Short mmCIF file of C-alpha atoms and ligand atoms in Angstrom, two decimals:
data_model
loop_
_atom_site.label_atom_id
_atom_site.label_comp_id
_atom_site.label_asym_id
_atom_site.label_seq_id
_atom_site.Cartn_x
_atom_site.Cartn_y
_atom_site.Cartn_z
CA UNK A 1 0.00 0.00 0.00
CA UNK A 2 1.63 3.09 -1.35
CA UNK A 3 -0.70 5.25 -1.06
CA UNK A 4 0.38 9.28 -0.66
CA UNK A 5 -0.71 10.82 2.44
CA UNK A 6 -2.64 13.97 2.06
CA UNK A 7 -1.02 17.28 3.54
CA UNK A 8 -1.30 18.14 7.59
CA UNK A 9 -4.45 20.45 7.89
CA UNK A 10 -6.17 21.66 10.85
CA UNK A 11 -7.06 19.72 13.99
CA UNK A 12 -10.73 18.16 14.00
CA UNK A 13 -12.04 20.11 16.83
CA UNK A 14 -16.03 19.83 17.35
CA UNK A 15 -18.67 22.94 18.65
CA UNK A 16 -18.23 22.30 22.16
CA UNK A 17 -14.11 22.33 21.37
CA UNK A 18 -13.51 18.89 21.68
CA UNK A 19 -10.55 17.79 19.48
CA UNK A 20 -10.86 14.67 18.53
CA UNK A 21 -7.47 12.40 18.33
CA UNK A 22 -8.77 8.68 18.64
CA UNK A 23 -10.54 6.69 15.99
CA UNK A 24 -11.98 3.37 16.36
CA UNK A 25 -12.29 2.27 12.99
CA UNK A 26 -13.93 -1.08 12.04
CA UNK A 27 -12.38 -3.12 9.67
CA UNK A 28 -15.42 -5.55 9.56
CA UNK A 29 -19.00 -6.16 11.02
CA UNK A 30 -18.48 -9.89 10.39
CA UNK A 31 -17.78 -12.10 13.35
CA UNK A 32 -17.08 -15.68 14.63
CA UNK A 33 -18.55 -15.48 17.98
CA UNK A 34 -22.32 -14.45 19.02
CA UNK A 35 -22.55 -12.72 21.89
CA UNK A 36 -25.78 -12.69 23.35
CA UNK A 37 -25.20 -9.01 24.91
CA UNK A 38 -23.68 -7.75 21.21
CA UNK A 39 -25.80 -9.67 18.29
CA UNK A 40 -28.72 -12.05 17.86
CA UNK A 41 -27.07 -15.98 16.77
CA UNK A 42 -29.04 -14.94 13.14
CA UNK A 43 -27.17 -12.10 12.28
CA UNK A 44 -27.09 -10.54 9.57
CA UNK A 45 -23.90 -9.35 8.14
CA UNK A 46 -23.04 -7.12 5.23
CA UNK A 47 -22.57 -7.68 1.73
CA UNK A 48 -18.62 -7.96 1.00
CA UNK A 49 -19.02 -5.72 -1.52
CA UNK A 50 -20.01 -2.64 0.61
CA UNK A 51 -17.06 -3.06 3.02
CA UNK A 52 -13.72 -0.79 2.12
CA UNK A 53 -10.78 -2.36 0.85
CA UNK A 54 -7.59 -2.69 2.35
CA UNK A 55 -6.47 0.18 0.41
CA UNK A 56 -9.18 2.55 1.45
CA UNK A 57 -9.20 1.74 5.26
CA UNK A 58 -5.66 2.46 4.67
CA UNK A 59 -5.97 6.13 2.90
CA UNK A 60 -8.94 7.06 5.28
CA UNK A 61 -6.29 6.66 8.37
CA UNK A 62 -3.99 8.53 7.16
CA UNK A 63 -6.71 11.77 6.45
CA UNK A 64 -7.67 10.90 10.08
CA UNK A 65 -3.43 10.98 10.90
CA UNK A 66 -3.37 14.38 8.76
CA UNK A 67 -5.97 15.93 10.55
CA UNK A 68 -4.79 15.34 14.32
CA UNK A 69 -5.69 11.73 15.26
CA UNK A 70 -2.74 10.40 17.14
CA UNK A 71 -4.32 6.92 18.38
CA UNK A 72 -5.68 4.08 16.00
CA UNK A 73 -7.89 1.45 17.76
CA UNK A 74 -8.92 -1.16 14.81
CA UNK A 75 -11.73 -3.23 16.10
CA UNK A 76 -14.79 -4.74 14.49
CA UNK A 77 -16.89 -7.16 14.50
CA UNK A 78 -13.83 -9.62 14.98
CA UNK A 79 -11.05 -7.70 12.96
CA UNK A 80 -8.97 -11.01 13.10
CA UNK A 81 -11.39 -12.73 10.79
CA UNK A 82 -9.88 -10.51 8.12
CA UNK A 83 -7.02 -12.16 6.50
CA UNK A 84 -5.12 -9.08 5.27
CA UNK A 85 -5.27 -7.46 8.61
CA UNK A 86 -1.69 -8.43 9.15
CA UNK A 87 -0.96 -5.86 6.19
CA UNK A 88 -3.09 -2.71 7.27
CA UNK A 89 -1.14 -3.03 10.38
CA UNK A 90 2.16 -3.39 9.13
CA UNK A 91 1.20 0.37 6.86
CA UNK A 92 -0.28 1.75 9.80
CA UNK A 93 2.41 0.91 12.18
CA UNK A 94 4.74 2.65 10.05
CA UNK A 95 2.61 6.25 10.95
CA UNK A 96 4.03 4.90 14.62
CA UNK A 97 5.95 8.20 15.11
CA UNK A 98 5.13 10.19 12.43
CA UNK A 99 1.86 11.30 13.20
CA UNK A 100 0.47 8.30 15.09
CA UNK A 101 1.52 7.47 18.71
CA UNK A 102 -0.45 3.86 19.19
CA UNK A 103 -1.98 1.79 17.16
CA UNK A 104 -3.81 -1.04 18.73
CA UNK A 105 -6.66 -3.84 18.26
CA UNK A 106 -9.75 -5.11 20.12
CA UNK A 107 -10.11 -8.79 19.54
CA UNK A 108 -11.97 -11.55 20.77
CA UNK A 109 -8.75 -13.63 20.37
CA UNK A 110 -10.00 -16.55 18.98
CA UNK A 111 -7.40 -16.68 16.13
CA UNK A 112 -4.57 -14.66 18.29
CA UNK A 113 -2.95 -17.59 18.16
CA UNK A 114 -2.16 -17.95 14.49
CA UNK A 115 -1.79 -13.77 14.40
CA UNK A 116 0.02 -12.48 17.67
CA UNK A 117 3.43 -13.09 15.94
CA UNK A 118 2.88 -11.11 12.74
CA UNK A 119 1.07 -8.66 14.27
CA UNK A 120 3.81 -7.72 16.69
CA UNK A 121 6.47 -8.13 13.63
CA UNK A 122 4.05 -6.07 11.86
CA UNK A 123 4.09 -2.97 14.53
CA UNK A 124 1.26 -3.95 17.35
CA UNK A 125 3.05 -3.12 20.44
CA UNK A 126 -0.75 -3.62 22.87
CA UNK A 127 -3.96 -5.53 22.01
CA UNK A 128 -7.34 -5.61 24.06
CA UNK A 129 -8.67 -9.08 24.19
CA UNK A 130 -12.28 -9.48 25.46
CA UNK A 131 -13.19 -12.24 28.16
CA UNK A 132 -15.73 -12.09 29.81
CA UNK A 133 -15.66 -15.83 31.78
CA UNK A 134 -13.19 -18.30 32.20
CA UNK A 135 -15.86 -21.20 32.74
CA UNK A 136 -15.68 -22.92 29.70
CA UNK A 137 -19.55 -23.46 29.78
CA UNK A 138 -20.48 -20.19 31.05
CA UNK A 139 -18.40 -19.09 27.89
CA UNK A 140 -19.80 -21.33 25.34
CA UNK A 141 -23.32 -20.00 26.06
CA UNK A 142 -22.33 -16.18 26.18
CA UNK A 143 -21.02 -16.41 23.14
CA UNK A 144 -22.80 -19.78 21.31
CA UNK A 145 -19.38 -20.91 20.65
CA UNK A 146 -17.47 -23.56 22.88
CA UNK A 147 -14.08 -21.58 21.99
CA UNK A 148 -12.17 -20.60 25.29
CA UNK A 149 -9.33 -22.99 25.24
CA UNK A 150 -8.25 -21.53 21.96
CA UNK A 151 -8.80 -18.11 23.24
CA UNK A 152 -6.35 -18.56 26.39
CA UNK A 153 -4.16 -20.11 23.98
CA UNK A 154 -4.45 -17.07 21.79
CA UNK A 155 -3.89 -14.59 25.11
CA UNK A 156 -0.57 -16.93 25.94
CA UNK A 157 0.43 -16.65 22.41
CA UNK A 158 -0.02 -12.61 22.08
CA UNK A 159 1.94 -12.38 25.84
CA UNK A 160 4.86 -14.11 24.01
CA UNK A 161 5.18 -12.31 20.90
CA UNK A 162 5.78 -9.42 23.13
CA UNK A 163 2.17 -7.96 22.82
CA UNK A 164 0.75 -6.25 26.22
CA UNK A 165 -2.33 -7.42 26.77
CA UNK A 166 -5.21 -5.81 28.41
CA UNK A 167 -8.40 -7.79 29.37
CA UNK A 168 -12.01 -6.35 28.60
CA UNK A 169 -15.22 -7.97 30.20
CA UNK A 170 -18.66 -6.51 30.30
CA UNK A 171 -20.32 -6.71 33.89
CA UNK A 172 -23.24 -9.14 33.35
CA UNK A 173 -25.59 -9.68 36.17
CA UNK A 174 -26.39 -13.55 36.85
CA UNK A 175 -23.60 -14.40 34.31
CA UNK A 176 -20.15 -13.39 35.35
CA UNK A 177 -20.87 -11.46 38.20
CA UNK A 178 -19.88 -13.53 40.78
CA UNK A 179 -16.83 -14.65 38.91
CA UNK A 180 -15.32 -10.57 38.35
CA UNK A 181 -13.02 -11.30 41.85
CA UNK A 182 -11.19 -14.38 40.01
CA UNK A 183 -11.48 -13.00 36.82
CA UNK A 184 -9.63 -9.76 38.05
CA UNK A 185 -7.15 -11.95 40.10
CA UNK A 186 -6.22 -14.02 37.22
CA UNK A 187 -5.88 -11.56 34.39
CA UNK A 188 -3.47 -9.53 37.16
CA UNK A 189 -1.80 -12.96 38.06
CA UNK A 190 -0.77 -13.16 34.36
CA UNK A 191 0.36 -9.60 34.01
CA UNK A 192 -2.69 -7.78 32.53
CA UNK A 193 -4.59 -5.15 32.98
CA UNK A 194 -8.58 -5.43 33.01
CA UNK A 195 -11.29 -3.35 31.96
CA UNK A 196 -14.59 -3.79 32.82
CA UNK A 197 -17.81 -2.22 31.07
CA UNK A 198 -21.00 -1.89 31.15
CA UNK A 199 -23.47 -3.56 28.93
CA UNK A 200 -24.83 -1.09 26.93
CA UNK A 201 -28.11 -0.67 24.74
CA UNK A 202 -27.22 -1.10 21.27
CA UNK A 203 -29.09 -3.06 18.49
CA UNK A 204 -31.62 -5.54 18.65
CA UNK A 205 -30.61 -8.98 20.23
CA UNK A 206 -32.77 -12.18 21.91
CA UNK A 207 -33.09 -11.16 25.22
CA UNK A 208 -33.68 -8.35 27.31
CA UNK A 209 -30.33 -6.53 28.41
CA UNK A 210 -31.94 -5.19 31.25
CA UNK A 211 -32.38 -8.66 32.81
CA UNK A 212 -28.18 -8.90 33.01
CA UNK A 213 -27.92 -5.17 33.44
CA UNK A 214 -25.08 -4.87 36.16
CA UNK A 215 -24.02 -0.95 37.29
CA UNK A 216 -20.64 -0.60 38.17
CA UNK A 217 -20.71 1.72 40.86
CA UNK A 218 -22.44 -1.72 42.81
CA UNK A 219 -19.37 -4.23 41.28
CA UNK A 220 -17.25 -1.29 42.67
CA UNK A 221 -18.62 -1.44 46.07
CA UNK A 222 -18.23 -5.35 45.79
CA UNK A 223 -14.31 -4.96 45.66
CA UNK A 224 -13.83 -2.74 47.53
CA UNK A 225 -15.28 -4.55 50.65
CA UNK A 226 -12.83 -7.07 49.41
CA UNK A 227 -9.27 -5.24 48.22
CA UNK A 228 -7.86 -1.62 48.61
CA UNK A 229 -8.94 0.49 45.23
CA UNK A 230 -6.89 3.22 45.06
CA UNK A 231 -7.86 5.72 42.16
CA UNK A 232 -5.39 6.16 39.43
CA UNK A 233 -4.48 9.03 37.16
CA UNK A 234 -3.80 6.54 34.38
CA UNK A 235 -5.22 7.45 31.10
CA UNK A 236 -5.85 5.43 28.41
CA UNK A 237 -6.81 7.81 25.82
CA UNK A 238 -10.20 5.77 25.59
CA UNK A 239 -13.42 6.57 28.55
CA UNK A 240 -12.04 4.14 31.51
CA UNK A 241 -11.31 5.29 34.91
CA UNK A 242 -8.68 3.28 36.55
CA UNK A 243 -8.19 2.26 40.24
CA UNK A 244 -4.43 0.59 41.52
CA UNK A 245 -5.52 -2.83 43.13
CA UNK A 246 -3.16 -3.46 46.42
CA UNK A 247 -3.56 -7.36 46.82
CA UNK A 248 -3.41 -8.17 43.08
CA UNK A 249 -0.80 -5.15 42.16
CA UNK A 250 -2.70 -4.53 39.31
CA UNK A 251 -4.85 -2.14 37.09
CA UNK A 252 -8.57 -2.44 37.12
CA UNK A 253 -10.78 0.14 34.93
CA UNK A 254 -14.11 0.99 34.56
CA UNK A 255 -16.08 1.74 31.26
CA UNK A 256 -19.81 3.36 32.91
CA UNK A 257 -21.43 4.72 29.87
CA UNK A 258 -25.26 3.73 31.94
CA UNK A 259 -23.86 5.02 35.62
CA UNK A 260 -21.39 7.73 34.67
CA UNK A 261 -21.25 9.66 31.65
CA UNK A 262 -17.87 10.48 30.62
CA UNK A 263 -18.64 12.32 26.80
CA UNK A 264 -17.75 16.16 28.24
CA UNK A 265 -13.89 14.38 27.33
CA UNK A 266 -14.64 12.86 23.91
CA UNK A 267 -11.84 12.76 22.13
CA UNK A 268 -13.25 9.52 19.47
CA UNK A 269 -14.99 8.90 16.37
CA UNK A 270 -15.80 5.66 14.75
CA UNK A 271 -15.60 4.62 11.45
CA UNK A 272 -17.71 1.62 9.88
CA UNK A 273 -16.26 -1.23 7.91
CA UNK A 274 -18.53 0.85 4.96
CA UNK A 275 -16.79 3.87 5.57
CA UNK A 276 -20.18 5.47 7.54
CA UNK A 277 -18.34 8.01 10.12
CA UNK A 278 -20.56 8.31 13.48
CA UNK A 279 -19.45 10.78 15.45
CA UNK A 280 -21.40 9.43 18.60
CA UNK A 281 -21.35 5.58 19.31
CA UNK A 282 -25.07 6.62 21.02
CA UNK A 283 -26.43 8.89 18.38
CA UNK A 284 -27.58 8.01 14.67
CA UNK A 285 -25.28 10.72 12.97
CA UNK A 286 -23.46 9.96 10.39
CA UNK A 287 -21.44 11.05 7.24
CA UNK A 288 -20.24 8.81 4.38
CA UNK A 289 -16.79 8.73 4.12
CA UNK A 290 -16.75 5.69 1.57
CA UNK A 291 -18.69 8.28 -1.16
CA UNK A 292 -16.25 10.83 -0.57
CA UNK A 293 -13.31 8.50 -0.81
CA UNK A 294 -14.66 7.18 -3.92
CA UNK A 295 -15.62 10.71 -5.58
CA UNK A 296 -13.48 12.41 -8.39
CA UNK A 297 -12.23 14.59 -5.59
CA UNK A 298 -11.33 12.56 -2.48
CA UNK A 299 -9.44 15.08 -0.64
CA UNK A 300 -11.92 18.01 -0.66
CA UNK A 301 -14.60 15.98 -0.05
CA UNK A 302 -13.41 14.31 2.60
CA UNK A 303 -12.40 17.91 4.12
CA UNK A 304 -16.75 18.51 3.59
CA UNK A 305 -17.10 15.56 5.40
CA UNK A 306 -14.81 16.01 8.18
CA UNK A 307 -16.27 19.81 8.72
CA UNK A 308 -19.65 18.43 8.73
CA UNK A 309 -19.26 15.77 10.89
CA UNK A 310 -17.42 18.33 13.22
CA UNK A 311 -20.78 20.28 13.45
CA UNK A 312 -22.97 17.58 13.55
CA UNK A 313 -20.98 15.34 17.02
CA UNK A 314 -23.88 15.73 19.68
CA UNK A 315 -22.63 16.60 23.03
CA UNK A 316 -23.79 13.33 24.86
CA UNK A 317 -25.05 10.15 24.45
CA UNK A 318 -28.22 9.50 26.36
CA UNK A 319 -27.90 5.77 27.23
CA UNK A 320 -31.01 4.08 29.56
CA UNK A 321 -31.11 0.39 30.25
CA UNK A 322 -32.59 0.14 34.02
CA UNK A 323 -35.99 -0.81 33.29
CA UNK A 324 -37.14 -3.65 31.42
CA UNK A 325 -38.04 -3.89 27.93
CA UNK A 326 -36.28 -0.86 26.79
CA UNK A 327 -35.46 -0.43 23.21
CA UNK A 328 -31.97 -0.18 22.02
CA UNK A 329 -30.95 3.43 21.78
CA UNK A 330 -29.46 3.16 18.67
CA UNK A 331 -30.50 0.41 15.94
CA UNK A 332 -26.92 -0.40 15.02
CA UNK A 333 -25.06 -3.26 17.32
CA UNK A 334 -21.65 -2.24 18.45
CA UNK A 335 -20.40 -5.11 15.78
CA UNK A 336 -21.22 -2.37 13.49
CA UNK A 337 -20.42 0.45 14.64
CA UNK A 338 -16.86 -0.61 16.05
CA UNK A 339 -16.49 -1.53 19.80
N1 SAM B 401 -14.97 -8.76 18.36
C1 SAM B 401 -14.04 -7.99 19.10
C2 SAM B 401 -14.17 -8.22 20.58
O1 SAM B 401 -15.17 -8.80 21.01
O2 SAM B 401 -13.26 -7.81 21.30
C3 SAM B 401 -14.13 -6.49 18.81
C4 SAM B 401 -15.47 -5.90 18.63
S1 SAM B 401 -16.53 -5.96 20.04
C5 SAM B 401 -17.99 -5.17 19.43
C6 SAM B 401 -15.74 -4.76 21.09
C7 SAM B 401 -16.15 -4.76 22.53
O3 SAM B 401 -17.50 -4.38 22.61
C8 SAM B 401 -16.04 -6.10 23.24
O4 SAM B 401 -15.26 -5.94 24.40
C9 SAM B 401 -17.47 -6.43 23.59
O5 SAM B 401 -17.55 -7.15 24.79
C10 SAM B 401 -18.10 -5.08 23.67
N2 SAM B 401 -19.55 -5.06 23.45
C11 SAM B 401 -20.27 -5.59 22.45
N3 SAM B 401 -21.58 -5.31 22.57
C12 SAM B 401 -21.68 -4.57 23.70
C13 SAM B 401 -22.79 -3.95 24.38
N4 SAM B 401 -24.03 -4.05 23.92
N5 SAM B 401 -22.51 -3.26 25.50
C14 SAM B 401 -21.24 -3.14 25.98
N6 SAM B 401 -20.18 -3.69 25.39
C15 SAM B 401 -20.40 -4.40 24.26
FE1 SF4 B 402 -18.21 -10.80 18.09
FE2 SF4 B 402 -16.98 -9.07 19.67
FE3 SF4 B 402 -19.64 -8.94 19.30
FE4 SF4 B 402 -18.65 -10.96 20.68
S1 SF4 B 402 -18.54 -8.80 21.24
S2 SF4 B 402 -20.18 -11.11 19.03
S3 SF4 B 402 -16.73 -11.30 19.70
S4 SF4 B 402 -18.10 -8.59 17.78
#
């Protein structure tokens, strides 16, 4: 991939002066797992044909590299069920100090195993793998797949290449709550740090998210009864809030979209495996980069785009889940829109 990049221009900086330097961009909607909380076991996916190329995810970074964004989080869907993934790394790491200061991936790490070498060789220096259970049943019906041997394996494999790992599990009442102790101990035990999140509203799937709704603020309470939490200033460049861990001398954070709005700091936008830029994972917004990228004048319509998408980003996201029944405040499932 040789493809030019455009010229520096000015910083993307929305009405309420937010500049925005992080993009999740989602190289897929495709995936290999079903997670109940994410997407219904019939999903359905996207036509091949609509998703960008190689090529194009690669030119759209670097307009997003020209215009200020200094973190590249490539997620999905599963972005390892990609083959050429390997390669958009390898050109985006090479942005790695010039322009770019991390690049890193969200994965479910089912196929880490075959990819953790080549993606460190290729320029991944951390990856966040998401786990929510490690009882192998618990895990085959979360996520209709009996798969979490080969994702350990995968996690083992990634820790070797030299990738640092950091764990992601969304708090699900009656599912893995009870297990979020041992799950933090272990991830710690093995050198990682942890995330947790809450489940959030987003697309249509079986059940009722409510019913496995867990607020933070209560698995917070939980651990603290049990360790010493001791609030960090660590910074991510992504939403969590991190607390130092005494007994396991590790790093727990917490991701409270429902129980703590963090969007006055928004720094992200995402971009779909079609190119469709939201600027708000919990708004319907969007502009479409993939017509502007394909246009006779890619580079000052993409500059449109970019200014119009700067106007557009709403201030907040206005996520509800406590009450039963609720519909999903946006239609699109975070497979699509790039967790
Ligand atoms: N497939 C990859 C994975 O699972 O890591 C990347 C994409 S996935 C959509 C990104 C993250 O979003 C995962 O950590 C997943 O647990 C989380 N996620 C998916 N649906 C969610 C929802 N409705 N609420 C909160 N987190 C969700
Ligand atoms: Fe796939 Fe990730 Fe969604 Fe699970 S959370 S179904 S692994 S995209």
């Amino acid at each position: 991939m040789n493809a030019s990049p455009p010229s520096a221009d000015a910083p993307l900086i929305d009405r309420f002066a937010r500049r925005i330097t992080y993009l999740r961009l989602s190289v897929t909607d495709r995936c290999d797992l079903r997670c109940a909380y994410c997407m219904p076991e019939r999903m359905e996916f996207l036509p091949k044909a609509e998703v960008l190329s190689l090529e194009e995810l690669h030119r759209l970074s670097l307009h997003f590299i020209a215009r200020g964004v200094r973190k590249i989080r490539l997620t999905g869907g599963e972005p390892l069920v990609r083959r050429d993934m390997v390669d958009l790394v390898r050109a985006l790491g090479r942005k790695l100090g010039d322009g770019l200061d991390e690049l890193t991936m969200t994965t479910n790490g089912t196929r880490l195993a075959e990819f953790a070498g080549d993606l460190a060789a290729a320029g991944l220096r951390r990856i966040n793998v998401s786990l929510d259970t490690l009882d192998r049943e618990a895990f085959a019906r979360l996520s209709r797949r009996d798969v979490l041997p080969q994702v350990l394996e995968g996690i083992a494999a990634a820790r070797e290449a030299g990738l640092r790992v950091k764990i992601n599990a969304v708090a699900l009442k009656g599912i893995n709550e009870d297990e979020i102790p041992s799950l933090v101990e272990w991830a710690h035990g093995q050198g990682h740090d942890m995330t947790l999140i809450e489940v959030m509203p987003l697309g249509e799937v079986e059940g009722d998210r409510f019913d496995h709704y867990l607020p933070l603020d209560a698995v917070r309470r939980n651990l603290e009864s049990r360790w010493t939490l001791t609030a960090s200033d660590a910074r991510s460049g992504g939403p969590a809030r991190y607390v130092d861990i005494a007994e396991t001398g590790g790093r727990l954070g917490f991701i409270t979209p429902l129980t703590g709005n963090f969007c006055d700091g928004c720094n992200r936008v995402r971009v779909t495996a079609t190119g469709q830029l939201y600027m708000c994972l919990g708004g319907e917004g969007r502009v479409d980069l993939r017509a502007a990228l394909r246009s006779d004048d890619p580079d000052g319509a993409l500059a449109e785009c970019f200014a119009r998408a700067m106007g557009e980003k709403q201030e907040r996201h206005s996520f509800v889940i406590d009450r039963p029944g609720g519909v999903p405040a946006v239609s699109r499932h975070m497979s699509t829109t790039g967790g």
